[in-house]
Amino acid sequence: MSGLLGAAEIREIAERIGVKPTKKLGQNFVVDANTCRRIVKAAEVNSSDVALEIGPGLGSLTLAMLEVASHVVAVEIDERLAIELPITAQRHGFSSEKLTVVTKDAMDVSELAIAPTVLVANLPYNVSVPVLLRFLEKFPTLRAGVVMVQSEVADRLVAKPNSKTYGSPSVKATWWADMSSAGTVGRSIFWPVPNVDSSLVRFVRHAPAGDEELRKKTFQIIDAAFAQRRKMMRGALSDLFGGSGAASEVIASAGIDPTIRGEALELGDFIKIATTLNK
Ligand code: SAM
């Protein structure tokens, strides 16, 4: 059998292997082949890529990636789905040598046997941000990718300072990559139909702004700034720096107004504060 998965086959596989999609694992499967091809195209996957998929589910996107990538690595937490995936791929004419399935919680994956170059995933909604940030951190070979997430999360990932949706994920993601919107996806292409809207976010990795020590310090400051986003920076960082006076001093010597709120600062400003603190 060639071609991608269709709605009928997806339901048939799920029924046969006894999978009833659960909310807990964010199991909303894409049942539209055109959407899968569109996502893979947006990620610019090419024949030299090792594509990484987190949460392949029944394989809709996986097959679309197998059509173009040199290899696909798929990380799936649900053992029943992980076992069935190579069988589905083979039935659709793809060599088993092109696919590696890792049966694991993505949040526990720190290394992979083959270095991935591009990430394409319809991410499980409850862990989408931590999973994305984790893979950007742990796999520097990932040069780019497209992830499908809840629209509200997509807005946060691409938000700029001074907007309502700007927060810790927006700033942290830009440490690793340039983030941009890659469009929306209708609810009807999923089974079961979710009660939230979904969007695509594209990322392209850039050179890191500093070493791991600076990143960790910067992320600590970002977390403190957004834990109390209505507070001025000197107040938000007072616990971290041993009082608001000390915090004011560090922030001011980084050339930033200590009365500003974190939501007005961009990554470069947080890095300046972290650098000043390290001196
Ligand atoms: N990629 C498939 C598609 O587009 O049809 C399925 C996407 S579905 C939104 C999310 C998938 O992630 C499910 O297959 C679910 O079992 C899996 N999943 C959920 N939590 C996970 C985790 N922590 N690590 C790895 N996979 C996970």
Coordinates of C-alpha atoms and ligand atoms in Angstrom, one line a residue, residues 25-30 53-58 60-61 75-78 81 104-107 122-127, ligand 1:
L25 CA -1.5 12.0 26.5
G26 CA -2.9 14.7 24.1
Q27 CA -3.9 12.1 21.6
N28 CA -5.6 14.0 18.8
F29 CA -4.5 12.3 15.5
V30 CA -4.2 14.1 12.2
E53 CA 9.1 13.4 15.5
I54 CA 7.9 13.5 19.0
G55 CA 4.6 11.7 19.5
P56 CA 4.2 9.9 16.2
G57 CA 0.9 8.4 17.3
L58 CA -0.6 6.3 14.5
S60 CA 0.2 10.3 9.9
L61 CA 3.1 12.7 10.0
V75 CA 9.8 9.1 20.2
E76 CA 6.5 7.8 21.5
I77 CA 5.4 7.3 25.1
D78 CA 2.5 4.9 24.3
L81 CA 1.5 3.0 19.2
K104 CA 10.0 6.7 25.9
D105 CA 8.6 9.8 27.5
A106 CA 10.1 12.6 25.4
M107 CA 10.9 14.5 28.7
N122 CA 2.3 17.5 16.4
L123 CA 3.2 17.9 20.0
P124 CA 1.2 16.5 22.9
Y125 CA -0.5 19.7 24.2
N126 CA 0.1 19.3 27.9
V127 CA 3.9 19.2 27.5
Ligands
SAM1 N1 1.8 12.8 15.4 C1 0.5 12.2 15.5 C2 -0.5 12.9 14.6 O1 -0.2 14.0 14.2 O2 -1.5 12.3 14.3 C3 0.0 12.2 17.0 C4 0.0 13.5 17.7 S1 -0.8 13.5 19.2 C5 -1.2 15.3 19.3 C6 0.5 13.4 20.4 C7 1.2 12.1 20.5 O3 2.2 12.2 21.5 C8 0.4 10.9 20.9 O4 0.7 9.8 20.1 C9 0.8 10.6 22.4 O5 0.7 9.2 22.7 C10 2.3 11.1 22.3 N2 2.8 11.6 23.6 C11 2.1 12.1 24.7 N3 2.9 12.5 25.7 C12 4.2 12.1 25.3 C13 5.5 12.2 25.9 N4 5.6 12.8 27.0 N5 6.5 11.7 25.2 C14 6.4 11.1 23.9 N6 5.2 11.0 23.3 C15 4.1 11.5 24.0

